[in-house]
XYZ file of C-alpha atoms in Angstrom:
267
model
C -19.306 -11.340 3.644
C -16.821 -8.858 2.143
C -13.700 -10.051 0.820
C -11.634 -7.478 2.356
C -13.241 -7.852 6.069
C -12.305 -11.855 5.295
C -9.193 -10.952 4.313
C -8.571 -8.620 7.375
C -9.764 -11.532 9.639
C -7.589 -14.135 8.192
C -4.008 -11.902 8.877
C -5.803 -11.075 12.405
C -6.481 -14.827 13.455
C -2.976 -15.734 11.593
C -1.405 -12.833 14.010
C -3.240 -14.292 17.002
C -1.679 -17.559 16.250
C 1.925 -16.566 15.693
C 2.017 -14.724 18.864
C 0.465 -17.849 21.056
C 3.378 -19.506 19.263
C 6.052 -17.090 20.033
C 5.313 -18.014 23.751
C 4.296 -21.697 23.746
C 6.459 -22.945 21.032
C 4.286 -25.514 19.723
C 4.649 -26.517 16.050
C 0.959 -26.972 15.729
C 0.201 -23.748 16.306
C 2.776 -21.976 13.894
C 1.463 -24.335 11.615
C -1.819 -23.023 11.796
C -0.773 -19.579 11.543
C 0.874 -20.276 8.427
C -2.250 -21.463 6.948
C -4.215 -18.899 7.812
C -1.559 -16.371 6.449
C -1.322 -18.514 3.199
C -5.369 -18.241 2.848
C -5.097 -14.601 3.455
C -2.453 -13.911 1.107
C -4.158 -16.181 -1.648
C -7.766 -14.379 -0.937
C -5.769 -10.666 -1.213
C -4.083 -11.948 -4.424
C -7.793 -13.092 -6.149
C -9.100 -9.841 -5.039
C -6.560 -7.576 -6.730
C -6.630 -9.528 -9.714
C -10.539 -8.900 -9.928
C -9.575 -5.269 -9.507
C -6.865 -5.160 -12.113
C -9.191 -7.333 -14.632
C -12.267 -4.902 -13.826
C -10.056 -1.830 -14.572
C -10.038 -0.426 -11.138
C -6.622 1.578 -10.439
C -4.737 0.282 -7.479
C -3.173 4.085 -6.578
C -4.467 6.955 -4.785
C -5.600 7.622 -1.079
C -3.706 6.194 2.109
C -5.721 2.873 2.417
C -4.605 1.611 -1.180
C -0.810 1.536 -0.877
C -1.182 0.050 2.663
C -3.571 -2.546 1.478
C -0.665 -3.583 -0.914
C 1.795 -3.473 1.181
C 0.168 -5.672 3.461
C -0.418 -8.227 0.568
C 3.591 -8.094 -0.287
C 4.789 -8.263 3.258
C 2.799 -11.282 3.742
C 3.914 -12.905 0.567
C 7.792 -11.996 1.376
C 7.408 -13.372 4.331
C 5.996 -16.856 3.525
C 8.626 -16.901 0.694
C 11.155 -16.389 3.469
C 9.892 -19.869 5.665
C 10.620 -21.914 2.675
C 14.638 -21.062 3.326
C 14.872 -19.848 6.741
C 11.950 -21.585 8.461
C 11.668 -18.860 11.338
C 7.959 -18.664 12.259
C 8.688 -16.496 15.297
C 8.745 -13.534 12.564
C 5.079 -14.249 11.724
C 4.191 -12.691 15.208
C 5.397 -9.101 14.040
C 4.824 -9.517 10.211
C 1.193 -10.476 10.300
C 0.066 -7.991 12.576
C 1.565 -5.480 10.208
C -0.489 -7.098 7.490
C -3.539 -6.796 9.166
C -3.038 -2.933 10.417
C -2.513 -2.282 7.045
C -5.820 -3.472 5.740
C -7.756 -1.560 8.466
C -7.949 1.455 6.560
C -9.971 -0.506 3.715
C -12.289 -2.275 6.728
C -12.680 1.374 8.419
C -13.333 3.624 5.398
C -14.091 0.833 2.726
C -13.764 3.405 -0.368
C -12.972 0.953 -3.108
C -10.095 1.059 -5.568
C -11.527 3.473 -7.989
C -10.138 6.687 -8.594
C -11.143 9.808 -10.879
C -7.457 10.718 -11.643
C -6.731 9.697 -15.379
C -2.867 9.650 -14.819
C -3.057 6.877 -12.333
C -4.510 4.501 -15.171
C -0.830 4.539 -16.358
C 0.230 0.920 -15.947
C 3.857 2.233 -15.175
C 2.287 3.764 -12.151
C 1.334 0.219 -11.052
C 4.720 -1.104 -11.933
C 6.093 1.816 -9.852
C 4.095 0.968 -6.800
C 4.495 -2.662 -6.901
C 8.234 -2.248 -7.277
C 8.552 0.081 -4.278
C 6.406 -1.412 -1.494
C 7.810 -5.239 -2.450
C 11.486 -3.272 -2.015
C 10.067 -1.985 1.215
C 8.405 -5.407 2.388
C 11.940 -6.663 2.272
C 13.148 -3.810 3.973
C 10.661 -4.669 6.495
C 11.657 -8.308 7.022
C 15.327 -6.915 7.476
C 14.584 -4.552 9.761
C 12.344 -6.957 12.413
C 15.541 -9.497 11.984
C 17.804 -6.582 13.216
C 15.758 -5.693 15.973
C 15.565 -9.275 16.784
C 19.242 -9.336 16.560
C 20.225 -6.496 18.347
C 18.023 -7.739 21.313
C 19.261 -11.032 21.187
C 23.093 -10.043 21.542
C 22.355 -7.891 24.033
C 21.061 -10.252 25.986
C 23.578 -12.881 25.355
C 26.400 -9.927 26.345
C 24.578 -9.759 29.548
C 24.420 -13.405 30.139
C 20.609 -13.155 30.374
C 19.949 -16.525 28.898
C 16.262 -17.264 29.481
C 13.571 -19.569 28.227
C 12.277 -16.879 25.634
C 15.653 -16.044 24.310
C 15.952 -19.829 22.982
C 12.784 -19.162 20.938
C 14.571 -17.248 18.828
C 16.296 -17.553 15.439
C 20.258 -17.731 15.703
C 22.016 -14.836 15.137
C 23.624 -16.268 12.172
C 19.890 -17.007 10.806
C 18.914 -13.280 11.177
C 22.217 -12.069 9.968
C 21.428 -14.144 6.934
C 17.777 -13.184 6.792
C 18.928 -9.233 6.896
C 21.628 -9.884 4.280
C 19.289 -11.307 1.471
C 16.548 -9.079 2.261
C 18.892 -6.242 1.472
C 19.939 -7.767 -1.475
C 16.713 -8.221 -2.823
C 15.165 -5.308 -1.587
C 17.804 -2.496 -2.947
C 17.264 -3.373 -6.480
C 13.647 -2.998 -6.155
C 14.022 0.101 -4.650
C 15.990 1.428 -7.282
C 13.590 0.420 -10.588
C 10.655 2.044 -8.296
C 13.189 5.165 -8.699
C 13.994 4.973 -12.178
C 10.296 4.405 -13.023
C 9.424 7.348 -10.697
C 11.770 9.356 -12.828
C 10.236 8.627 -16.072
C 6.710 8.957 -14.923
C 7.425 12.435 -13.665
C 8.820 13.323 -17.044
C 5.709 12.244 -18.685
C 3.357 13.631 -16.054
C 4.821 16.945 -15.088
C 7.578 17.279 -17.860
C 10.106 17.630 -15.301
C 12.112 14.573 -13.725
C 13.032 16.246 -10.291
C 10.592 18.316 -8.592
C 12.368 18.797 -5.429
C 9.038 17.397 -3.488
C 9.222 16.057 0.295
C 8.351 12.566 -1.102
C 11.155 12.792 -3.944
C 13.717 14.110 -1.823
C 13.133 11.579 0.881
C 12.766 8.495 -1.274
C 16.350 9.576 -2.589
C 17.591 9.777 0.811
C 16.387 6.219 1.514
C 17.988 4.995 -1.672
C 21.415 6.683 -0.712
C 21.052 5.137 2.753
C 20.042 1.907 1.675
C 23.259 2.176 -1.477
C 25.668 2.922 1.946
C 24.617 -0.287 3.974
C 24.822 -2.527 0.496
C 28.053 -1.473 0.077
C 29.146 -2.027 3.797
C 27.951 -5.371 3.298
C 29.580 -6.249 0.015
C 32.609 -4.272 0.022
C 33.752 -3.747 3.709
C 32.255 -6.895 5.164
C 29.780 -5.483 7.207
C 27.862 -8.305 9.303
C 26.331 -8.809 12.922
C 25.278 -5.875 14.834
C 26.620 -3.041 12.438
C 24.570 -4.543 9.955
C 21.483 -5.250 12.125
C 21.612 -1.573 13.322
C 22.026 -0.042 9.315
C 18.704 -2.020 8.589
C 16.828 -0.781 11.520
C 17.990 2.737 10.816
C 17.293 2.001 7.206
C 13.546 1.344 7.890
C 13.120 4.121 9.802
C 14.019 6.415 7.148
C 11.480 4.549 4.936
C 8.668 5.106 7.671
C 9.685 8.790 7.552
C 9.543 9.068 3.749
C 5.966 7.029 3.666
C 4.847 9.691 6.627
C 5.970 12.878 4.603
C 4.748 11.757 1.554
C 1.123 11.821 2.745
C 1.723 15.255 4.773
C 3.368 16.944 2.138
C 2.481 15.177 -1.029
C 3.328 17.836 -3.324
C 2.690 16.494 -6.884
C 3.600 13.160 -5.749
C 0.262 11.639 -5.262
C 0.856 7.797 -6.734
C 1.143 6.033 -3.348
């Protein structure tokens, strides 16, 4: 069986189990979901290590960054469970991980590229740092969406059984806060590496390409959100809404980068 198919199947099974848990709240189902997620991320890690050991380049094409992002967002989710124990997030994270593997299942083109510039190890560092940062932002986004939904339900006094299944507002705010604090430095590092690579490859630090411009907009927005949290004391709904808007900009940056890639073809 193709290992990529196995990884995708493990994430799909975990998604279904977490989705079932969302409605049933049976702990044995969430435990099964996390077991499949762990199996998926371990298999995923082993495959990426094999790719690196045989000299394949983990860059280029649409499927490759999505494949890496699936691995990272699952890894971030599993690590977050050690502290926050919020399995309900798995019902949202694991479907994203599963969908991220589908391009490789549909078009299994491998991890090899003919572009020699992508063999630069700094390209891999750039990709890993930016997608790990975005994985944290995705968790922050999910926590923000759930926070806003739950707060709206509480304000309207529609407290049903489904609402009781969700993490508390305090827990969601903490997840949001920690995810932003971890994601922002990674985004900053990725941009710095990107500037270095641009200078080395194109002899120009800034090309005003769509990808570079939107990435800078993303950085400025998250810098604003971090400042609001640390200096202005933003908490609760305002911080949750900021996390939602921030990740929407991340998605726009990702899409724009593929529609108008310009010189930027690392991810």
